[in-house]
PDB file of C-alpha atoms in Angstrom:
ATOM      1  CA  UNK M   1      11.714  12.448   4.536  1.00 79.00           C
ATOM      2  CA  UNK M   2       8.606  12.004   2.642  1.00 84.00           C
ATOM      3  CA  UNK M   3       5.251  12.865   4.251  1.00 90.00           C
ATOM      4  CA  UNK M   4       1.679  12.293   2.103  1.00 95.00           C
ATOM      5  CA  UNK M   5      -0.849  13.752   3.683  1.00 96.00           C
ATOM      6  CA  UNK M   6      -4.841  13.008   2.593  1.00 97.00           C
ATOM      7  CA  UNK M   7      -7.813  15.906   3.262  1.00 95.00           C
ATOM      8  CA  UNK M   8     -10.164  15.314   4.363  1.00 93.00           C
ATOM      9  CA  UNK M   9      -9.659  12.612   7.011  1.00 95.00           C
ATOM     10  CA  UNK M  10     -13.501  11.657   6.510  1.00 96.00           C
ATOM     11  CA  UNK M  11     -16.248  12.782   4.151  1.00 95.00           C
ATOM     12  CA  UNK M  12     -19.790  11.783   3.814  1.00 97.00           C
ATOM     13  CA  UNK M  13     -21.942  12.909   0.905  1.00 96.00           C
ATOM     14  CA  UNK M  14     -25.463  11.953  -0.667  1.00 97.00           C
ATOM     15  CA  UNK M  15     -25.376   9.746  -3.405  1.00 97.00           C
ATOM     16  CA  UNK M  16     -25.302  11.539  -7.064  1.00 97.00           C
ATOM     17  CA  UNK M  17     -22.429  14.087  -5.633  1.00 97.00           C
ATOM     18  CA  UNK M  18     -19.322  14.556  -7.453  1.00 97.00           C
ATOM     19  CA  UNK M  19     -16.308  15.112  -4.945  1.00 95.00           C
ATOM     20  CA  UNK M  20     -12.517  15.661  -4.784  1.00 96.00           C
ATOM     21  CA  UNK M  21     -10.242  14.128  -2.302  1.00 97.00           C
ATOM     22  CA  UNK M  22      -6.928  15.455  -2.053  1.00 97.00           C
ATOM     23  CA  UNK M  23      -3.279  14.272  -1.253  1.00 98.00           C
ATOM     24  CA  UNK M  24      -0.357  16.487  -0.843  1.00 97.00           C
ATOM     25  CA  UNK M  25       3.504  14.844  -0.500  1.00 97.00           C
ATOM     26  CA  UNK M  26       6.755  17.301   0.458  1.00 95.00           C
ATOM     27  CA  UNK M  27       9.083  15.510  -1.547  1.00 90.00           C
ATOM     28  CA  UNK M  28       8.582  16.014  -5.268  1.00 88.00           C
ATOM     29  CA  UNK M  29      11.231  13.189  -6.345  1.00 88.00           C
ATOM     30  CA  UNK M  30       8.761  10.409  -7.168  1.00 89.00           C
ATOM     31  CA  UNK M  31       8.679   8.059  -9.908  1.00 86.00           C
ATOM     32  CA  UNK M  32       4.711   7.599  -9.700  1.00 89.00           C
ATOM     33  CA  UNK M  33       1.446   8.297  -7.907  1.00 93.00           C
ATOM     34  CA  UNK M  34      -0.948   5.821  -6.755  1.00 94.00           C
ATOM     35  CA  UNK M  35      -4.660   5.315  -5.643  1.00 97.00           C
ATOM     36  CA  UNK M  36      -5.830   2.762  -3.632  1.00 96.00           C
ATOM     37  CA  UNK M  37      -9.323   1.876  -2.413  1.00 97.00           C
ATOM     38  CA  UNK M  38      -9.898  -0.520   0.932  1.00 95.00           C
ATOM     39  CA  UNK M  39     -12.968  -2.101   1.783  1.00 94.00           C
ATOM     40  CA  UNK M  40     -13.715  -2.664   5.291  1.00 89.00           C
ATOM     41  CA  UNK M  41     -11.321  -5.643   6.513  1.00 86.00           C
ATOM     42  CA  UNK M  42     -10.328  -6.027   3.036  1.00 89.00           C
ATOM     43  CA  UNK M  43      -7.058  -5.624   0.887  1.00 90.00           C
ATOM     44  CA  UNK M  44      -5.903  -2.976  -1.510  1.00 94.00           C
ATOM     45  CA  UNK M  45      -7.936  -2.676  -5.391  1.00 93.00           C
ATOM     46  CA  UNK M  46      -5.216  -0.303  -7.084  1.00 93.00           C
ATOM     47  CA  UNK M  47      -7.799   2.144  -8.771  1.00 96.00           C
ATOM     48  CA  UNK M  48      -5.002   4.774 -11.125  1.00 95.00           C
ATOM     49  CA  UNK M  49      -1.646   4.694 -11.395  1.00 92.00           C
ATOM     50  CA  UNK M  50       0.015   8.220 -12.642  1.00 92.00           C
ATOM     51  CA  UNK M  51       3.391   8.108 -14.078  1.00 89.00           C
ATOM     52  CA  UNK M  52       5.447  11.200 -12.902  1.00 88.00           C
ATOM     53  CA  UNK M  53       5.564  12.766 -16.212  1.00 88.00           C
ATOM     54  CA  UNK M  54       1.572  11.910 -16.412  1.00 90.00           C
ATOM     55  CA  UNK M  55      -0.627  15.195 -15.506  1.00 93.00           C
ATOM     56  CA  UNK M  56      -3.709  12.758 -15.057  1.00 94.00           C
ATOM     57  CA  UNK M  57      -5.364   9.316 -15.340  1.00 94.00           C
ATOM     58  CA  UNK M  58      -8.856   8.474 -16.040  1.00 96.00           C
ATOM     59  CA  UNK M  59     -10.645   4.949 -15.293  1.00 95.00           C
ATOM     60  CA  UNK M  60     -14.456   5.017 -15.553  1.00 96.00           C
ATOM     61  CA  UNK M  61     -16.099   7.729 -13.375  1.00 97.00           C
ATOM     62  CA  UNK M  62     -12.846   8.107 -11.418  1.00 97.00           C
ATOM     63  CA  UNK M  63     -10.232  10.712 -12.924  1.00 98.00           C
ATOM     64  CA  UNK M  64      -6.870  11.471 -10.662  1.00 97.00           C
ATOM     65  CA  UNK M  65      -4.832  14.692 -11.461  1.00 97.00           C
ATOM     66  CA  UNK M  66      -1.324  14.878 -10.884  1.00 96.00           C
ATOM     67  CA  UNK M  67       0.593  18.204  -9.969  1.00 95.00           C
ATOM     68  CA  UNK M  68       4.750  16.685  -8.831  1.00 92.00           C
ATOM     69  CA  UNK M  69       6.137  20.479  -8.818  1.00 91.00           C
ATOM     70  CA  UNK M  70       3.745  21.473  -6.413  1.00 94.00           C
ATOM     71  CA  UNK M  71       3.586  17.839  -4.751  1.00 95.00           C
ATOM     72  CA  UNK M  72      -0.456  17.319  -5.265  1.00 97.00           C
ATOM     73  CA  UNK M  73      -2.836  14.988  -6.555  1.00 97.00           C
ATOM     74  CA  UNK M  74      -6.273  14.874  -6.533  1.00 98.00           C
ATOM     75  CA  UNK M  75      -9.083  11.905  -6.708  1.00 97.00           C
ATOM     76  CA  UNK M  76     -12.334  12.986  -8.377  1.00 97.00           C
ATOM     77  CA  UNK M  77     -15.015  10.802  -7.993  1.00 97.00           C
ATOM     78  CA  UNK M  78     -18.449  11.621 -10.914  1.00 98.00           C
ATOM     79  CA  UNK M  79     -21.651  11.152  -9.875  1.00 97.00           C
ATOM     80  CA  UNK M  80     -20.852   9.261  -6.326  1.00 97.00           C
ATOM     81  CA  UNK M  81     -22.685   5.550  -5.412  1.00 97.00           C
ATOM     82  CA  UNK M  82     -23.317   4.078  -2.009  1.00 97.00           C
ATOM     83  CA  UNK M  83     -20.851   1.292  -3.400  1.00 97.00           C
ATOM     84  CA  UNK M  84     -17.982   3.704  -3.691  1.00 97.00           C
ATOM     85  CA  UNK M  85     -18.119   3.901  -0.156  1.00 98.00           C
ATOM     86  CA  UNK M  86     -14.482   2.924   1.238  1.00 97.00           C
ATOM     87  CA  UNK M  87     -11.279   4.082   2.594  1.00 96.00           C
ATOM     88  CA  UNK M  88      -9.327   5.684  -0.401  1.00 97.00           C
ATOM     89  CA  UNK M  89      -5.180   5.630  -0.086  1.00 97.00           C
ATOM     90  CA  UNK M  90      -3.013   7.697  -1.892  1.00 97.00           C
ATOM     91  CA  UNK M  91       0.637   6.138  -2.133  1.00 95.00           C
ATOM     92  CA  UNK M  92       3.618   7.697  -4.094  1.00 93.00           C
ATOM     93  CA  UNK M  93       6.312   5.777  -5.233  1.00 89.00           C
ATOM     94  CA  UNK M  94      10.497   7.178  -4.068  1.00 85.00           C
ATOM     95  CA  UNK M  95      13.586   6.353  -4.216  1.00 80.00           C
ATOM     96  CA  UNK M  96      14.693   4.041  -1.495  1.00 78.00           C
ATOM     97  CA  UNK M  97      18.033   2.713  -0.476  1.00 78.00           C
ATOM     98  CA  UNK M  98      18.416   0.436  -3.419  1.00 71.00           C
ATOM     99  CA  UNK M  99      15.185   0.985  -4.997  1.00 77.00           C
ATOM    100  CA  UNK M 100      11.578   1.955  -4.801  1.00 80.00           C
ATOM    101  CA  UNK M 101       8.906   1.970  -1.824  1.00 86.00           C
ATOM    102  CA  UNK M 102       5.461   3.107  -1.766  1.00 90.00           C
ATOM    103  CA  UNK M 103       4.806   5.992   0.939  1.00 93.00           C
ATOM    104  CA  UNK M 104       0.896   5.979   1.762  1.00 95.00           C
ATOM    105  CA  UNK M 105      -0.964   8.471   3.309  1.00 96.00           C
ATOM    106  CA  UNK M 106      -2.807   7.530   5.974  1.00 95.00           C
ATOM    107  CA  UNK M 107      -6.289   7.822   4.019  1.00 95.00           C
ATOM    108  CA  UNK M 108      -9.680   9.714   3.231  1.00 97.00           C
ATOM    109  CA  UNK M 109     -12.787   7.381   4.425  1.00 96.00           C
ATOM    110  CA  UNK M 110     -15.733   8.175   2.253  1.00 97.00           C
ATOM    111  CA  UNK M 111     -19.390   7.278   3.297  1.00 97.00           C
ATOM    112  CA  UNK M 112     -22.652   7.740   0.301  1.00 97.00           C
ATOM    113  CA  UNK M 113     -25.530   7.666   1.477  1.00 97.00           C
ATOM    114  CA  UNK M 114     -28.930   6.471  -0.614  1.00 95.00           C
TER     115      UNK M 114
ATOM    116  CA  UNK S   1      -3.088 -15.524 -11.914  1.00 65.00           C
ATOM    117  CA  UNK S   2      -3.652 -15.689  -8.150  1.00 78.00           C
ATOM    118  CA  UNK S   3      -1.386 -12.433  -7.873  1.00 93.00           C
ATOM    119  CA  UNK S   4      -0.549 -11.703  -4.529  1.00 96.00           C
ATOM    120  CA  UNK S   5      -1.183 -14.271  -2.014  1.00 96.00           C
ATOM    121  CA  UNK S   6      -0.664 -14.152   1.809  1.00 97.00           C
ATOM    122  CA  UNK S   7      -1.237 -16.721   4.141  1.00 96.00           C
ATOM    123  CA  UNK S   8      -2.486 -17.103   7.375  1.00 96.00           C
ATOM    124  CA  UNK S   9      -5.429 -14.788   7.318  1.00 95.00           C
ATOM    125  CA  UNK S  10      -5.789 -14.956  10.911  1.00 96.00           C
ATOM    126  CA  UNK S  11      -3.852 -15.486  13.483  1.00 96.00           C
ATOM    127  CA  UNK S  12      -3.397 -15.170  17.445  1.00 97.00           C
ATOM    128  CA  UNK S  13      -0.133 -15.414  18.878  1.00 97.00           C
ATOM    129  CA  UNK S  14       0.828 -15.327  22.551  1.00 97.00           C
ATOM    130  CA  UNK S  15       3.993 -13.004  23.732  1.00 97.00           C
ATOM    131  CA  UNK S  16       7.284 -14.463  22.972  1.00 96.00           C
ATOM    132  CA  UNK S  17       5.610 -16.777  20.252  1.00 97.00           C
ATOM    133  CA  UNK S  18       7.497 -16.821  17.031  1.00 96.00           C
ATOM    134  CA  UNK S  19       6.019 -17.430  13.295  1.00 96.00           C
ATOM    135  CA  UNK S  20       6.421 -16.759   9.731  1.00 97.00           C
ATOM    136  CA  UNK S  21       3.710 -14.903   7.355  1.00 98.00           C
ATOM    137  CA  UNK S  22       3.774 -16.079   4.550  1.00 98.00           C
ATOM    138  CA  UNK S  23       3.651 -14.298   0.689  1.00 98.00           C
ATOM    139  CA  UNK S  24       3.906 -15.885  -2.823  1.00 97.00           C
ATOM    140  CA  UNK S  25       3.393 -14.131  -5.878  1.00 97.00           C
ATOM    141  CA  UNK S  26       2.978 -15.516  -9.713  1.00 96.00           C
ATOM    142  CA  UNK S  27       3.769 -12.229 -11.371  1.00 93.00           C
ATOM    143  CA  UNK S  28       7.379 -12.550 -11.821  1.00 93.00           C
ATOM    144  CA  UNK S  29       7.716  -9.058 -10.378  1.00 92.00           C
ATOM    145  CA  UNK S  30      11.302  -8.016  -8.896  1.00 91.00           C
ATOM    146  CA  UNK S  31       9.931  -6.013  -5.895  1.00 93.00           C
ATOM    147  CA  UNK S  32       8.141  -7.689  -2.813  1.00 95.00           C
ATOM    148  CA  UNK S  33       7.134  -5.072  -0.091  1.00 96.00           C
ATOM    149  CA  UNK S  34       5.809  -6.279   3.391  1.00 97.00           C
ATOM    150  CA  UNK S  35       3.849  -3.309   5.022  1.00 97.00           C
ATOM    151  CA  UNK S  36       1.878  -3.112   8.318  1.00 97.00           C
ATOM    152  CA  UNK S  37      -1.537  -1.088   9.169  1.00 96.00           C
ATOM    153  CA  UNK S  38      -2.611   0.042  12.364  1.00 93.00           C
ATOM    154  CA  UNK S  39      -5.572   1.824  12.701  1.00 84.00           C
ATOM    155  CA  UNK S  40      -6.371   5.639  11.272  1.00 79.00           C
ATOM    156  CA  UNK S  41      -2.065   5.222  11.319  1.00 81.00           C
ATOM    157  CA  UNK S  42      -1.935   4.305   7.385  1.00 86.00           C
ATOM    158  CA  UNK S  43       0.689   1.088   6.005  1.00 94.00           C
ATOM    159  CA  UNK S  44       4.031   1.411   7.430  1.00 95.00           C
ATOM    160  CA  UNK S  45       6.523  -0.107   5.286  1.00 95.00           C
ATOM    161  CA  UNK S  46       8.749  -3.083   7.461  1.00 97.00           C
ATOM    162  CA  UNK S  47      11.150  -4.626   4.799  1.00 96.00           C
ATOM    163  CA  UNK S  48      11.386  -4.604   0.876  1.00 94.00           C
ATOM    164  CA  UNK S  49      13.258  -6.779  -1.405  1.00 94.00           C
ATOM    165  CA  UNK S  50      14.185  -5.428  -4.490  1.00 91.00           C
ATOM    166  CA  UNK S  51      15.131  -9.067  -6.381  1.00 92.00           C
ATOM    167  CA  UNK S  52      16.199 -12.516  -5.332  1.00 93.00           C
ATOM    168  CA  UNK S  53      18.836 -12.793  -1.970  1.00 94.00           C
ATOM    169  CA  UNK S  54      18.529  -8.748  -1.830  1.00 93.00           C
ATOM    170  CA  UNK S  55      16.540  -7.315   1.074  1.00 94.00           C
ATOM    171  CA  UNK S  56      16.117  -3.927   3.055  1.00 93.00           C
ATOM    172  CA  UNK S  57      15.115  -2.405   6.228  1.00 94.00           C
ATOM    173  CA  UNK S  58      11.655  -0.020   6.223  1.00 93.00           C
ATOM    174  CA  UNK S  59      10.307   2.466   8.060  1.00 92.00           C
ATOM    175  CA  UNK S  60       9.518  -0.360  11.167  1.00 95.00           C
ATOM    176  CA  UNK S  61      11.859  -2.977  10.943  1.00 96.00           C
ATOM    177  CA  UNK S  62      12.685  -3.955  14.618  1.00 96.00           C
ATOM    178  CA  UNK S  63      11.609  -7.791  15.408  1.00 96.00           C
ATOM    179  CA  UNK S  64      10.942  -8.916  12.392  1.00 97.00           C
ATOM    180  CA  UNK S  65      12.982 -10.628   9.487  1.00 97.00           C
ATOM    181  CA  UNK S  66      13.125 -11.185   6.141  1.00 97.00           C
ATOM    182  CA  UNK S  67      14.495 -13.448   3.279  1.00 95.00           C
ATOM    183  CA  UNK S  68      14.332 -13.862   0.061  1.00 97.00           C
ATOM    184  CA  UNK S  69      15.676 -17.063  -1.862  1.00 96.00           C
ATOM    185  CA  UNK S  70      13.237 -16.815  -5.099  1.00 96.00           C
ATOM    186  CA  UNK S  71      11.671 -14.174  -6.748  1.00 96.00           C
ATOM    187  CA  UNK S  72       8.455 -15.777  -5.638  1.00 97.00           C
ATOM    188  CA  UNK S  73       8.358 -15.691  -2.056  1.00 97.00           C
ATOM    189  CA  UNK S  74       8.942 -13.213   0.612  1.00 98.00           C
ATOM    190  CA  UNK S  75       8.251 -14.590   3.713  1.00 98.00           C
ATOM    191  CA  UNK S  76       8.036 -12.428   6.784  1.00 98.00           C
ATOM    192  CA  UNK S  77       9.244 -13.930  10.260  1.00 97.00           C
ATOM    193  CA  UNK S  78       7.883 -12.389  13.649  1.00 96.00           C
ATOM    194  CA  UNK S  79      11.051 -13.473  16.638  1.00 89.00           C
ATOM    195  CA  UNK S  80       9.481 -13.435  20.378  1.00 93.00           C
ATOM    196  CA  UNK S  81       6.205 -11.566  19.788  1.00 95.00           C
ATOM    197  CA  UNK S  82       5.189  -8.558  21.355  1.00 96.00           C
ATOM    198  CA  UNK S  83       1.690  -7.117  21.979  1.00 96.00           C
ATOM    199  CA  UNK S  84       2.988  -4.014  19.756  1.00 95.00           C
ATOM    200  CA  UNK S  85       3.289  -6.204  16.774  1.00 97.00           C
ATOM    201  CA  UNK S  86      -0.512  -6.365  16.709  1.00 97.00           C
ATOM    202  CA  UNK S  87      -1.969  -5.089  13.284  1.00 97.00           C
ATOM    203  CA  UNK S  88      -3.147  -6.234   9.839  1.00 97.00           C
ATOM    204  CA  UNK S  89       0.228  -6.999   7.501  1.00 98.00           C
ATOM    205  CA  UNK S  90       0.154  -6.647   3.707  1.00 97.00           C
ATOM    206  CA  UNK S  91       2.416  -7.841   1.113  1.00 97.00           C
ATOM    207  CA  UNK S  92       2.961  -6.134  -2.199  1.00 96.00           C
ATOM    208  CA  UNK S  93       4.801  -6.845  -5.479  1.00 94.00           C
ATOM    209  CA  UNK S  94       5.433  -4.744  -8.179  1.00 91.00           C
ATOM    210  CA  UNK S  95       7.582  -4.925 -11.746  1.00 86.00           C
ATOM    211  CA  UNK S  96      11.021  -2.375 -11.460  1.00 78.00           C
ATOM    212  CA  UNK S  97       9.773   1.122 -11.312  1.00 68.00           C
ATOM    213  CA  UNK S  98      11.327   1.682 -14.994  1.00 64.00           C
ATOM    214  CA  UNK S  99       9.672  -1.517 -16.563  1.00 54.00           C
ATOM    215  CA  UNK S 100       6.284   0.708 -18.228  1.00 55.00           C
ATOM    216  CA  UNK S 101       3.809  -0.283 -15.726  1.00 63.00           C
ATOM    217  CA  UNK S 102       4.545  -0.130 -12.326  1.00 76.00           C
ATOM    218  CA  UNK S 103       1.462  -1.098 -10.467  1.00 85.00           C
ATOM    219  CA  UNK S 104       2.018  -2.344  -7.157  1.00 89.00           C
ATOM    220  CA  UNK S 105      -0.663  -5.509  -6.146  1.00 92.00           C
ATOM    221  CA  UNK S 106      -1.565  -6.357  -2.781  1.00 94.00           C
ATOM    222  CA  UNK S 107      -2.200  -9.141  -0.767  1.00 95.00           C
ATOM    223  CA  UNK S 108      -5.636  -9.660   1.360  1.00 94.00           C
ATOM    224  CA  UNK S 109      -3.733  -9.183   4.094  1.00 96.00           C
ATOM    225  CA  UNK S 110      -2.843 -10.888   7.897  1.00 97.00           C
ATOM    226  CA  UNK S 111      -4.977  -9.610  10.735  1.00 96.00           C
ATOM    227  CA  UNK S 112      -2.413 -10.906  13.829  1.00 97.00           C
ATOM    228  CA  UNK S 113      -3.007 -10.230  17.656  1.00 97.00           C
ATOM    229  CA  UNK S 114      -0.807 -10.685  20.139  1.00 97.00           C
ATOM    230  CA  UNK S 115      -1.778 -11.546  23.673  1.00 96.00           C
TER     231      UNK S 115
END
């Protein structure tokens, strides 16, 4: 069974900080890697999507790292803004019965503060 | 494009009340996904539908339902509703995994309660 797990649970840093979020999943058999951000009440924004033959994706000051033979990915976040405070999901996408499902993690809330 | 589009928003249902969420989508994507998030618990997936008249059971199936007669719509159905059923229900579409990009989209979501 696949299990994604997200460290740390919760995180608050001053604004300016770079910082790394991490996401770990047991079964390396995915077909992709996927990072979400939630507002507050919100849906999901899909922020990177990493192919599994990807090693990393880069959008902006947001770069995500992928690592499938040791079943880790990592979020890093340059020179953090109060508005990139938000819960951040990391989903990876497995084989399932007759096709594809998204496992999520159950997510790393980040807080910057002015 | 609209993308993903859910509808109620809202809604409060009493126990053994029955209804159907609804969720269109104007990507012609193959998969539709219907997930459910209870707090600090992350999205559970409930049923996926990998094309047209093809569904399957998630990770939390029990009282709920699913069809699919286009590739548009996946509507969700809730059968004699239970305080348990309480949470915030997404739906999510995506092209086939082996179609170059895979990006799943996501709805805004329905925040039900059950009383």
């Amino acid at each position: 069974k696949q299990e994604v797990t997200q460290i740390p649970a919760a995180l608050s840093v001053p604004e300016g900080e770079n910082l790394v979020l991490n996401c770990s999943f047991t079964d390396s058999a995915i077909y992709n890697l996927q990072w979400f951000r939630q507002d507050p009440g919100k849906g999901l924004t899909s922020l990177l999507l990493i192919q599994s033959s990807q090693r990393e994706q880069t959008s902006g000051r947001l770069n995500a790292s992928l690592d499938k033979s040791s079943g880790r990915s990592t979020l890093y976040i340059a020179a953090s803004q109060p508005g990139d405070s938000a819960t951040y999901l990391c989903a990876v996408n497995r084989p399932k019965g007759s096709g594809y499902a998204l496992n999520f993690g159950k997510g790393t809330s980040l807080l910057v503060t002015p | 494009n609209a993308g993903v589009t859910q509808t109620p928003k809202f809604r409060i249902l009493k126990i053994g009340q029955s209804m159907t969420l609804q969720c269109a989508q104007d990507m012609n994507h193959n998969y539709m996904y219907w997930y459910r998030q209870d707090p600090g618990m992350g999205l559970k997936l409930i049923y996926y539908s990998v094309g047209a008249g093809i569904t399957d059971k998630g990770e939390v199936p029990n009282g709920y339902n699913v069809s699919r007669s286009t590739t548009e719509d996946f509507p969700l159905r809730l059968e004699l509703a239970a305080p348990s059923q309480t949470s915030v229900y997404f739906c999510a579409s995506s092209p086939i995994p082996w179609e170059g990009n895979t990006e799943a989209f996501f709805g805004q979501g329905t925040r039900l309660t059950v009383v």
